Coordinates of C-alpha atoms in Angstrom, one line a residue:
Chain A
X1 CA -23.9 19.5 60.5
X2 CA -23.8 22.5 62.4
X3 CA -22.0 25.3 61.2
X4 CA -20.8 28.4 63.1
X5 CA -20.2 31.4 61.1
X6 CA -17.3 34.3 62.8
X7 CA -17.8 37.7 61.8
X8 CA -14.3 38.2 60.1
X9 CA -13.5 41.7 59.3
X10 CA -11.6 43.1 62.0
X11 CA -10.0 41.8 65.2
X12 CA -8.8 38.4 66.7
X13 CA -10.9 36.2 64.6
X14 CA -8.3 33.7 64.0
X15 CA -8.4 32.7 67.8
X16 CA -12.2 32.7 67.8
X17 CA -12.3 30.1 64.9
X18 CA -9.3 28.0 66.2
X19 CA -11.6 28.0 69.8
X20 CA -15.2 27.4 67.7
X21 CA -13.7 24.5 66.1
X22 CA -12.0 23.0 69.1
X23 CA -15.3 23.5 71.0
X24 CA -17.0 21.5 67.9
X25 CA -14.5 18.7 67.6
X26 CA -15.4 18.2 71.6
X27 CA -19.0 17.8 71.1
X28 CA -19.3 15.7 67.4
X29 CA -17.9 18.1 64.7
X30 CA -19.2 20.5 62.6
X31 CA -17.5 23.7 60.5
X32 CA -16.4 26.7 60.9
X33 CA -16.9 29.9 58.5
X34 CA -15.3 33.4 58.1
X35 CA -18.2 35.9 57.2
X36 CA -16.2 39.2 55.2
X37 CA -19.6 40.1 53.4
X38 CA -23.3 39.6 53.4
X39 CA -25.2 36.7 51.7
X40 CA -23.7 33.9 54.6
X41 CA -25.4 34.8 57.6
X42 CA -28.8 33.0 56.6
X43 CA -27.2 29.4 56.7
X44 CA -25.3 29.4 60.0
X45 CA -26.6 28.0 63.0
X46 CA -24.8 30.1 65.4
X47 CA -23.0 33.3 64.7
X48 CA -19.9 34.9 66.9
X49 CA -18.9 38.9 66.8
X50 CA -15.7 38.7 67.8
X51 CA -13.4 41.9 69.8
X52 CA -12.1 44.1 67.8
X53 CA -12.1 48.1 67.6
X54 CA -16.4 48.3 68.2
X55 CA -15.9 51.1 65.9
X56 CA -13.7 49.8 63.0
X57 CA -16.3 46.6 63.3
X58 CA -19.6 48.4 63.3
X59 CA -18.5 50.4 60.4
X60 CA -17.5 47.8 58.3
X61 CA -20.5 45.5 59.4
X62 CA -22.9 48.7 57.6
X63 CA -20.5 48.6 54.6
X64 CA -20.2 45.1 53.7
X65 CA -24.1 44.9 54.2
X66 CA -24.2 42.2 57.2
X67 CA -26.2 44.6 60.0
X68 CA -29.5 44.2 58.6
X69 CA -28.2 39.9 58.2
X70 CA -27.4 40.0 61.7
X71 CA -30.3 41.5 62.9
X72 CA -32.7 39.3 61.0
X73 CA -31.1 36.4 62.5
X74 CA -31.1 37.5 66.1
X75 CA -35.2 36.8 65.8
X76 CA -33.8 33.1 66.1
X77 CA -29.8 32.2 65.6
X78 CA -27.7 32.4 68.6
X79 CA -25.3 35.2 68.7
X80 CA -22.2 35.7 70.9
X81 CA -20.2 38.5 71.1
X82 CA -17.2 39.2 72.8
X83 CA -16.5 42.2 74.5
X84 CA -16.3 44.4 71.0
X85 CA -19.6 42.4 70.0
X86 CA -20.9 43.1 73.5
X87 CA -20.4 46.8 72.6
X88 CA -22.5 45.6 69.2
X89 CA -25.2 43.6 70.5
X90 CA -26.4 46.6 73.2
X91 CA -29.0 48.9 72.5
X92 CA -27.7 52.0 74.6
X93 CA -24.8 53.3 74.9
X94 CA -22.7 55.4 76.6
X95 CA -21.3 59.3 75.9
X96 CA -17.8 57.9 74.2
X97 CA -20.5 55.6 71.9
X98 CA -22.5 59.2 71.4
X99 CA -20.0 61.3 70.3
X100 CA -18.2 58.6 67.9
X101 CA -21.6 58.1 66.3
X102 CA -20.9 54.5 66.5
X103 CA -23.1 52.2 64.9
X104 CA -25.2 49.4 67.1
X105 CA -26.9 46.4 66.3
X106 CA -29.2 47.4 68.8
X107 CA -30.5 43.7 70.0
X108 CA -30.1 42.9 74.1
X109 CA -32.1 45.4 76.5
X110 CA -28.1 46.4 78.2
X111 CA -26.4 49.6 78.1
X112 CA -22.7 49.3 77.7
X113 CA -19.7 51.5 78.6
X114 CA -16.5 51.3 76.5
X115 CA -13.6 50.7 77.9
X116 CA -15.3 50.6 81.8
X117 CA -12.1 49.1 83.6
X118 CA -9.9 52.2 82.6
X119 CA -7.0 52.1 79.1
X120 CA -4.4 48.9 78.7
X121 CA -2.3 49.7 81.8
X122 CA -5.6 48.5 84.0
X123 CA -6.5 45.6 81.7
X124 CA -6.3 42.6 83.5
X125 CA -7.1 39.2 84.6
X126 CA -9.6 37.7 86.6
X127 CA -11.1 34.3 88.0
X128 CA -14.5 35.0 87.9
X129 CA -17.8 33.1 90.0
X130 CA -20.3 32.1 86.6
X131 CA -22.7 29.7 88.3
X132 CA -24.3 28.8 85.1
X133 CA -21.1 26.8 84.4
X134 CA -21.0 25.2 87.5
X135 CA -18.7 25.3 90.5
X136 CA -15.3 26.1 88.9
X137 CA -14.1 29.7 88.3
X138 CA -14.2 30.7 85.2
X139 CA -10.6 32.4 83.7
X140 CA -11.5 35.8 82.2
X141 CA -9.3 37.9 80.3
X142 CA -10.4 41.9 79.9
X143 CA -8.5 43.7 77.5
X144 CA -9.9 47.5 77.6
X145 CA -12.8 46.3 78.1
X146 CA -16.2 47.4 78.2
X147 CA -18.9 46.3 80.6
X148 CA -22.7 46.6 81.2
X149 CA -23.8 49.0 83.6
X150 CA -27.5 48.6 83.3
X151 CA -29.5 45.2 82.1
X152 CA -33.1 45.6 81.7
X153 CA -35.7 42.9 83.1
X154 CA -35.8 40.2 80.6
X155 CA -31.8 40.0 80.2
X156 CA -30.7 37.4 82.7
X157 CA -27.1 38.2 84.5
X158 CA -24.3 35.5 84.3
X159 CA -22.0 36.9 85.9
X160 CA -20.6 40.4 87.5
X161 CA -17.6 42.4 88.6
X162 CA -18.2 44.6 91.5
X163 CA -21.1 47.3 90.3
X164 CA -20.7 45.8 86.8
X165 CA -22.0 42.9 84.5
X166 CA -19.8 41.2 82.6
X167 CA -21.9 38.3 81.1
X168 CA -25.1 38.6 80.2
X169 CA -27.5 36.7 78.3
X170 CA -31.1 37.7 76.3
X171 CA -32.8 34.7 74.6
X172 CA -30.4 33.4 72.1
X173 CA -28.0 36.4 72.8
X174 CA -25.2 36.5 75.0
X175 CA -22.7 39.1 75.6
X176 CA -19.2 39.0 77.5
X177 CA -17.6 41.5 78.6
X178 CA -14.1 39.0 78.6
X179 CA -12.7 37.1 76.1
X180 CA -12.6 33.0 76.6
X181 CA -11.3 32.3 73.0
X182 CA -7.7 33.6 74.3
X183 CA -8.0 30.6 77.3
X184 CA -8.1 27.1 77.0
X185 CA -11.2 27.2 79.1
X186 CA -14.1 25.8 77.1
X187 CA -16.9 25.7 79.2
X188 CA -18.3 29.0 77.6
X189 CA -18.6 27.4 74.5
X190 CA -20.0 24.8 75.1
X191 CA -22.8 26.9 76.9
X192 CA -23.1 28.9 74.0
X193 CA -23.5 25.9 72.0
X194 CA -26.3 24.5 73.9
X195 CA -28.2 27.1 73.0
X196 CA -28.6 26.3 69.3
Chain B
X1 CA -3.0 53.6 91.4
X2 CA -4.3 50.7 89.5
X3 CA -5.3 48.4 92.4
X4 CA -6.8 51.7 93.3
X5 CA -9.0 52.9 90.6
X6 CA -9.7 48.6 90.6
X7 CA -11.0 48.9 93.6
X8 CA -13.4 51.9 93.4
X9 CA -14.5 50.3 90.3
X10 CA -15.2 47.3 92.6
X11 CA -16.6 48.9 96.1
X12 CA -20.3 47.6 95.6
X13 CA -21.4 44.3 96.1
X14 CA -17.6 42.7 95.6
X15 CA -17.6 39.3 95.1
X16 CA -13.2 38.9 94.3
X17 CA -10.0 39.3 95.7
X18 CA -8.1 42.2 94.7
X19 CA -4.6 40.4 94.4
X20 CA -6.6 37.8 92.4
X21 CA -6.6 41.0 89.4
X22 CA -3.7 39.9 87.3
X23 CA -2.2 42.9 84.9
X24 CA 0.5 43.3 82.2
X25 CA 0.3 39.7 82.0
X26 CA 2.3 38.3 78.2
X27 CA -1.4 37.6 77.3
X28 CA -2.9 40.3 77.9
X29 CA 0.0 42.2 76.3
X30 CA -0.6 39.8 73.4
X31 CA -3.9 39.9 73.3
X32 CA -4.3 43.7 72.7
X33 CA -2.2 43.0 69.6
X34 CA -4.5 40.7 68.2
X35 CA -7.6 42.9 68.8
X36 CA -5.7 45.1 66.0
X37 CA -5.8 42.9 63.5
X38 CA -7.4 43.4 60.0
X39 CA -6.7 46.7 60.8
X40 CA -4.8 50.2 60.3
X41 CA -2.5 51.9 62.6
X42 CA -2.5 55.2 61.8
X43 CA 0.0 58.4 62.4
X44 CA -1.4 61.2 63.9
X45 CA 0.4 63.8 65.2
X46 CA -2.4 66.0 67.1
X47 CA -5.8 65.7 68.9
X48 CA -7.6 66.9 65.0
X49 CA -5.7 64.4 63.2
X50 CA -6.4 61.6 65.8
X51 CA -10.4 62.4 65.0
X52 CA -10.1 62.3 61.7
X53 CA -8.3 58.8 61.9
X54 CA -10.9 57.2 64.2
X55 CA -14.0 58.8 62.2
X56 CA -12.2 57.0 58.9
X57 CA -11.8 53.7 60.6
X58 CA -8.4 53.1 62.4
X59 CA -8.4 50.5 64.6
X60 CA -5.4 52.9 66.9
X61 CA -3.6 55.9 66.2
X62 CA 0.3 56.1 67.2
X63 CA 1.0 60.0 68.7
X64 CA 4.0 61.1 67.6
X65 CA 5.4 65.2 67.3
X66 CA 5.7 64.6 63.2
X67 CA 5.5 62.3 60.9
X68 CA 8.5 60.2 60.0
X69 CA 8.6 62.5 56.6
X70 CA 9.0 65.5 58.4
X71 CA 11.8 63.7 61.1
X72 CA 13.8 63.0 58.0
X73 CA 13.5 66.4 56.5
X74 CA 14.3 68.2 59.3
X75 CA 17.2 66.2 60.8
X76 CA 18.4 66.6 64.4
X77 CA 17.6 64.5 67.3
X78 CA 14.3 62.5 67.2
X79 CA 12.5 62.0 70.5
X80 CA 9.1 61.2 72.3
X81 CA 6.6 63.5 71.2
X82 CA 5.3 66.4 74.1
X83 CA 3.1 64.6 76.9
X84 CA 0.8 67.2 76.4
X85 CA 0.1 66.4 73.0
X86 CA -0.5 62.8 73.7
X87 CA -2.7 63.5 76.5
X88 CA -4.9 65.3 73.8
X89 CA -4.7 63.0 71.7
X90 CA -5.3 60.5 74.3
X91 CA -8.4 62.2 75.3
X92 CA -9.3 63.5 71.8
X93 CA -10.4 59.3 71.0
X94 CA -11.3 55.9 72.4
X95 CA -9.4 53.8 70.4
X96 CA -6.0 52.8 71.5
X97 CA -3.7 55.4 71.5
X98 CA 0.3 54.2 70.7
X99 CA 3.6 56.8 71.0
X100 CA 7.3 56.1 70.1
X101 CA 10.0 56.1 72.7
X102 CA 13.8 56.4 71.2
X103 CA 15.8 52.7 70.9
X104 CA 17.0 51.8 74.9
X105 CA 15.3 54.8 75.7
X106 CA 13.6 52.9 79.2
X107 CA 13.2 56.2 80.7
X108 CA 10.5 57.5 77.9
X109 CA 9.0 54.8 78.1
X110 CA 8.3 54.6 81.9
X111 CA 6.8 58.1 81.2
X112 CA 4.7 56.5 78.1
X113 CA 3.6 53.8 80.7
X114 CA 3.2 56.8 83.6
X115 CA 0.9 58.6 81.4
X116 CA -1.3 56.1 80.3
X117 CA -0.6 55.3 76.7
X118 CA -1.9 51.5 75.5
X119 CA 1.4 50.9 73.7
X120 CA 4.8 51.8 73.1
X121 CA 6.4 51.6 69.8
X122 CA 10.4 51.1 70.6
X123 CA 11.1 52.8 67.2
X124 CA 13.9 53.3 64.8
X125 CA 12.2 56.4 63.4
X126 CA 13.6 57.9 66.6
X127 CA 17.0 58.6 67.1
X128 CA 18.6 55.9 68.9
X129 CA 19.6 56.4 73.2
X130 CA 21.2 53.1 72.9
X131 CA 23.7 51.4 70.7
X132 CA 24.1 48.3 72.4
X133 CA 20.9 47.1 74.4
X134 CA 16.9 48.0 73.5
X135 CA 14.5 48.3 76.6
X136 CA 14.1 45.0 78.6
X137 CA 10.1 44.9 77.9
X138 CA 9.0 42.5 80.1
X139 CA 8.7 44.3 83.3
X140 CA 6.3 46.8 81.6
X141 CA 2.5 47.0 81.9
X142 CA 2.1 47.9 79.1
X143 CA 2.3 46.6 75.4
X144 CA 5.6 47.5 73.3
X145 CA 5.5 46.9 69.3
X146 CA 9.6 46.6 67.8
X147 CA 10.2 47.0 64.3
X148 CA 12.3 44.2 61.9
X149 CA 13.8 43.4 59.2
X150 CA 13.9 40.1 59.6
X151 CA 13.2 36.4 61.4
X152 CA 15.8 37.1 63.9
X153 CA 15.7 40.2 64.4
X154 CA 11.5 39.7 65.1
X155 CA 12.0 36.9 67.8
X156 CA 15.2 38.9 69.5
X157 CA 12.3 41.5 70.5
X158 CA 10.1 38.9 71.3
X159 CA 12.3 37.5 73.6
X160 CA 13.1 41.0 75.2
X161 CA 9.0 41.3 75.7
X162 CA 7.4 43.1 72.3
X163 CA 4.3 41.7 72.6
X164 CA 3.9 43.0 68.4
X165 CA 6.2 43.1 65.8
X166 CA 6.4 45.3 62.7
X167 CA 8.3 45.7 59.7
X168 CA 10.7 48.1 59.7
X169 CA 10.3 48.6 56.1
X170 CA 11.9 52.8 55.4
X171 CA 9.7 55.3 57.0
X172 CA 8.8 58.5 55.9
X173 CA 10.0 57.4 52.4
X174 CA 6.5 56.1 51.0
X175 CA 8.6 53.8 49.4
X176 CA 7.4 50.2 49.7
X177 CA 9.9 48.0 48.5
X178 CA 11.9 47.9 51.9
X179 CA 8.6 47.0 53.6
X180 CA 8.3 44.0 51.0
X181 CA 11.7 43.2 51.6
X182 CA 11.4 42.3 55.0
X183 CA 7.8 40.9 55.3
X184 CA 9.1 38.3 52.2
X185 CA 12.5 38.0 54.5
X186 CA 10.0 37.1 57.8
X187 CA 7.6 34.9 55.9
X188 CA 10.4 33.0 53.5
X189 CA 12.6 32.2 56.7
X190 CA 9.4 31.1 58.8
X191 CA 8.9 28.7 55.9
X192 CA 11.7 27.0 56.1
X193 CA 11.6 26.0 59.5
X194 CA 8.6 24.1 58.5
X195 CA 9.6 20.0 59.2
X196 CA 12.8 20.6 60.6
X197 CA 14.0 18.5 64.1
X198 CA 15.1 19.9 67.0
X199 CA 19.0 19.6 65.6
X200 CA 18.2 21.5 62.9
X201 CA 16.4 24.3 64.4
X202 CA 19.4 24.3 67.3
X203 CA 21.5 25.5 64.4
X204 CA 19.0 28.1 62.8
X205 CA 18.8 29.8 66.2
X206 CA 22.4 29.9 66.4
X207 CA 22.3 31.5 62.7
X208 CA 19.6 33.7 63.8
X209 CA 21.0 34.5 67.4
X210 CA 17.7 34.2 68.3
X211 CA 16.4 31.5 71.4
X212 CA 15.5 28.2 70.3
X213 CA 12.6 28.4 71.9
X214 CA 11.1 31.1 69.9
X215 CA 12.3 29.4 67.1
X216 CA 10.8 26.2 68.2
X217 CA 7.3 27.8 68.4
X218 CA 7.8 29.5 65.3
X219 CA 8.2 26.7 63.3
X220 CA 5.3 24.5 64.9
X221 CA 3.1 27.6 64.6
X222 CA 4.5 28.5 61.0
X223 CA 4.0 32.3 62.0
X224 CA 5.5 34.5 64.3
X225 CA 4.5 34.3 68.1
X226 CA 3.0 37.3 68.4
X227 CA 0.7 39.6 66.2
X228 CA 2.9 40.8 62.8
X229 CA 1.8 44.3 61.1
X230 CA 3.4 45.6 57.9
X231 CA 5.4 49.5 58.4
X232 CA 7.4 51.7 56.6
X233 CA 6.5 53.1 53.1
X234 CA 2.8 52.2 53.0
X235 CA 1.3 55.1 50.9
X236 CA -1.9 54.3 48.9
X237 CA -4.9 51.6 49.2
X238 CA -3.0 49.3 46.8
X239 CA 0.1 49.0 48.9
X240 CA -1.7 48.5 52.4
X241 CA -3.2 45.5 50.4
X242 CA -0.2 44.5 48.9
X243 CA 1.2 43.9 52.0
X244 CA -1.6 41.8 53.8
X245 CA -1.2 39.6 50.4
X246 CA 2.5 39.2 51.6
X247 CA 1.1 38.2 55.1
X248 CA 0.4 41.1 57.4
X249 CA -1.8 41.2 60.2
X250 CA -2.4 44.5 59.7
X251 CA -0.8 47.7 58.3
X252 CA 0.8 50.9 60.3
X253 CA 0.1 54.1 57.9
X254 CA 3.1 56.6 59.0
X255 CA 3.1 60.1 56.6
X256 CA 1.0 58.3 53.3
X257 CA -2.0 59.6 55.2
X258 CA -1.6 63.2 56.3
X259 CA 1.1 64.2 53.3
X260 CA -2.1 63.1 51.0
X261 CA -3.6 66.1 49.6
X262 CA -7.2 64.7 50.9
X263 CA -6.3 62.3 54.4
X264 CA -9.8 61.8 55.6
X265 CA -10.6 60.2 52.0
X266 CA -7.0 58.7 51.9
X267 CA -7.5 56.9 55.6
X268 CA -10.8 55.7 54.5
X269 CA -9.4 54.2 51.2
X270 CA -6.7 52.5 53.3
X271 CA -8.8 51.0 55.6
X272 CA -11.6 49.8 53.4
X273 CA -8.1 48.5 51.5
X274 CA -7.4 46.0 54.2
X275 CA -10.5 44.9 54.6
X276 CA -11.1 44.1 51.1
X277 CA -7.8 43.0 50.1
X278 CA -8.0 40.0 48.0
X279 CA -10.6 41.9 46.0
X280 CA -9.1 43.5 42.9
X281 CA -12.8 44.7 41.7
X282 CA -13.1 46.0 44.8
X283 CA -9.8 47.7 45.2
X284 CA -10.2 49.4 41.7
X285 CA -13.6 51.5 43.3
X286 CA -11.7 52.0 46.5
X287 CA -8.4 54.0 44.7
X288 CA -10.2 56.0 42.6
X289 CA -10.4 59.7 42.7
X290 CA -8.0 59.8 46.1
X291 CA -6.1 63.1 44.9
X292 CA -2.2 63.7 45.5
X293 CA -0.4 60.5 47.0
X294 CA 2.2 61.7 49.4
X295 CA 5.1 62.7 47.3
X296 CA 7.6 59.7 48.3
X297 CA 10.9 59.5 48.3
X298 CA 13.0 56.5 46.2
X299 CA 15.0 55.2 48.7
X300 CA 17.7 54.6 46.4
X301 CA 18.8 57.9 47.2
X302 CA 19.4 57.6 50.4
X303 CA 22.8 57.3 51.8
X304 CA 23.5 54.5 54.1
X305 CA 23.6 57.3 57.3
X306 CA 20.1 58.5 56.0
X307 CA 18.5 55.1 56.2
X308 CA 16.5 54.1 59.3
X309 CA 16.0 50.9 59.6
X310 CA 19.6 49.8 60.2
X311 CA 18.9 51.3 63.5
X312 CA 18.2 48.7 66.1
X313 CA 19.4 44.7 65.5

C-alpha cells in the first residue's frame, strides 16, 4: 500500500492530507501520515512539505531532527513541496533567505525568491498553461508567494509566470510555487503520484 | 498599483491575461489564514521586537503602538498604531506583518490595506469607533481576523468577511481563563450541531443570530469555516498548549512575550509549545528556566467598564 507521509509541523497540513487522500482514493487507496518528528520518513513512499512560514518550518524541521530524514530520502522518494517547501527544497536563495539565516534543504539546482509577487494585497489567482498535464489550464492559487528566478540545467521547467518559474521539477523533486491542495483540481497529484 | 507592479513582474515572455489575475478573492483571504497554522502570532510593537519574534519562530507578528498591558494601564483612547512604525516593522521582516484597526473603524483600515499590511485585526483591544456596525470586510483586499466569544458571535464576522477568527479571551490580563471560556463556548456549541436537520439548525441560527448558512457549513464541517487561533491571556508555554488541547489552530501571544523578563527565550518556549503540544515530557524541558512570567492580572478584578471583550457583538 502506498503511503504518503505530510510534513506536519507548521502550516495548512490539514488541506494537504484531506487532498493526498482524495488523490489516493482516485487512483486505488493507500494512507496518509502526519510526520511531527523524525523516525517516519524511512517508510513513506512519497513525502509532501507543505506552505507554511519557510522560516517557522525550516526551523522546526532542524529541531525535531527530520532535515537530515529528508535529505536521505531525496536520493530516491518523491518529494513535493509547495510554495513554503519550494522555499525548502532550493539550494540558493535570495537576500531576505540571507539575512534570516534560514535553513534549506538544499536539494533542486533552483534559486528561489520569497515572497516574488509582492505582500497579501498582490496575492492572487491565476489559470496557468502546464503542458505536462495536458491541454486544460491549471487553477493556481499564490498566496505571498515565492518563485524561482533561476533553474539550473538538469531541472526541467513546468510551468512559468512572466520572467518567473513557478513549477519546476528535478528527478523525483518537484517544487510549486502555487498551492493545488486549496483547489479541487487534482491533476497535480496525480502527476506527482506517478512519479513514485 | 497592483495590476501595475503585476505587470512589470510580468513584461518578459508573458504568456496570460492580466484581467485573468484574480486578488482578495475569500480563498485567498482564507488561505493566508491557514498558512498560520500550528503557529504563533506574536505582539510586537517595533522594528527590534519584530526581529526578535521572527529569529524565535513566529509564523507573523501583529504591529501595534503597545501591548494590550500597557493600553489598559494607561487608559485613554486606543487607536491604530503610527504608519511609520508599521512600515518598520513591515520592512524590519518577511513574515506576515498584522495591525489593529479600532471596531467600525473602515477608515484605518483602508489606510492598513493602503500601506501594505497582510492583515487587519478588527480589535476590541482598541477603543471602539462604532457601537452599532463593525467594518463590512468583504470589499477588502486584504485579510481581516475578528475576535469572539462565542459560536455566534464567530460566524457574525464571518459573514461580514473575517477571513480568521480569534478568541477574544481578556487581553493584556495574562489571564487565561476567559480565553478557555470562549474556545470551550466555540467548540461545545459547534458540537452540538453535529446530526441536526435543516429545522433544527433554522432555529440555532435564529438563537445565534447568525446565517443559516454558516451554520449549515459549520455543522457538516464540525469546525468553524475559516482558520480559528486562541487570544487573550496566553502567557507561558503551558498555556499556548493548553489552548491548542482545547482546539486552536494556533495561538496570538499579546504582552506574555515582551513583559517576560527574557522575551527572545519566552517566544522560543511558546513556539516550540505549539509544536509540541501533546507532549507533556516535552513541555516539561521546554518551561524550564524561562525567568519572570509577565506579571498578569486576575481578571476578577476588573470592573465590568474595564473589561474588553464585551466590546464588539
Amino acid at each position: 500500500m502506498i503511503r504518503i507521509g505530510v510534513i506536519a509541523l507548521q502550516g495548512n497540513i490539514e488541506e494537504h492530507v484531506q487532498a493526498a487522500e482524495r488523490a489516493l482514493a482516485e487512483r486505488g487507496g493507500g494512507e496518509v501520515i502526519q510526520i511531527k518528528h523524525s523516525g517516519i520518513i524511512p517508510g513513506c513512499d512519497a513525502i509532501i512539505i507543505p506552505g507554511g512560514e519557510s522560516t517557522t518550518v525550516g526551523r522546526l524541521m532542524e529541531r525535531e531532527g527530520i532535515t537530515p530524514e529528508i535529505k536521505a530520502a531525496a536520493k530516491h522518494t518523491p518529494i513535493l513541496g509547495t510554495c513554503a517547501g519550494l522555499i525548502l527544497l532550493a539550494k540558493h536563495g535570495d537576500e531576505q533567505i540571507e539575512r534570516t539565516k534560514q535553513p534549506l534543504l538544499k536539494l533542486m539546482d533552483i534559486h528561489v525568491k520569497r515572497n516574488a509577487f509582492g505582500r497579501q494585497r498582490e496575492s492572487f489567482e491565476a489559470l496557468l498553461d502546464i503542458p505536462v498535464l495536458g491541454g486544460e489550464p491549471f487553477p493556481a492559487v499564490f498566496i505571498r508567494a515565492p518563485a524561482i528566478t533561476h533553474a539550473e540545467k538538469d531541472v526541467q521547467i513546468l510551468a512559468s509566470l512572466g520572467e518567473y518559474i513557478v513549477a519546476a521539477r528535478q528527478k523525483n523533486l518537484l517544487a510549486l510555487a502555487f498551492h493545488p491542495e486549496l483547489t479541487d483540481d487534482m491533476r497535480f497529484h496525480h502527476y506527482f503520484l506517478d512519479m513514485i | 498599483m497592483i495590476v501595475s507592479f503585476i505587470s512589470t513582474v510580468l513584461k518578459k515572455g508573458m504568456t496570460m491575461k492580466l484581467e485573468s489575475l484574480r486578488h482578495g478573492t475569500a480563498l485567498l483571504k482564507r488561505g493566508l489564514a491557514k498558512m498560520q497554522k500550528g503557529g504563533v502570532i506574536m505582539d510586537v510593537t517595533n522594528a527590534d521586537q519584530a526581529r526578535i519574534a521572527e529569529e524565535a519562530g513566529a509564523v507573523a507578528v501583529m504591529a501595534l503602538h503597545a501591548v494590550p498591558a500597557d493600553i489598559r494601564k494607561s487608559g485613554g483612547v486606543a487607536r491604530m498604531a503610527d504608519p511609520l512604525i508599521i512600515s518598520e516593522i513591515m520592512d524590519a521582516v518577511t513574515i506576515p506583518v498584522m495591525a489593529k484597526v479600532r471596531i467600525g473603524h473602515f477608515v484605518e483600515a483602508q489606510i492598513l490595506e493602503a500601506l501594505g499590511v497582510d492583515m487587519i485585526d478588527e480589535s476590541e483591544v482598541l477603543t471602539p469607533a462604532d457601537e452599532k456596525s463593525h467594518i463590512d470586510k468583504v470589499g477588502f483586499t486584504v485579510p481581516f481576523v475578528c475576535g469572539a466569544r462565542d459560536l455566534g458571535e464567530a460566524l457574525r464576522r464571518i459573514n461580514e468577511g473575517a477571513a480568521m477568527i480569534r478568541t477574544k479571551g481578556e487581553a493584556g490580563t495574562g489571564d487565561i481563563k476567559e480565553a478557555v471560556r470562549h474556545m470551550k463556548q466555540i467548540m461545545g456549541s459547534i458540537r452540538e450541531l453535529k446530526g441536526m436537520n435543516d429545522e433544527e439548525l433554522m432555529k440555532v441560527s435564529r438563537k445565534l443570530g447568525a446565517p443559516f448558512e454558516l451554520v449549515k457549513e459549520t455543522a457538516e464541517m464540525q469546525r468553524l469555516p475559516v482558520v480559528n487561533f486562541a487570544a487573550g491571556g496566553i502567557a507561558t508555554p503551558a498555556d499556548a498548549a493548553l489552548m491548542m488541547r482545547l482546539g486552536a489552530d494556533g495561538v496570538f501571544v499579546g504582552s506574555g512575550i515582551f513583559k517576560a523578563e527574557f522575551p527572545e527565550k519566552m517566544a522560543k518556549a511558546i513556539v516550540e509549545a505549539v509544536n509540541n503540544y501533546d507532549k507533556p515530557e516535552v513541555l516539561a524541558e521546554i518551561s524550564k528556566g524561562l525567568g519572570g512570567q509577565m506579571k498578569g492580572l486576575d481578571i476578577h478584578v476588573l470592573s465590568e467598564d474595564e473589561m474588553l471583550q464585551t466590546r464588539g457583538w
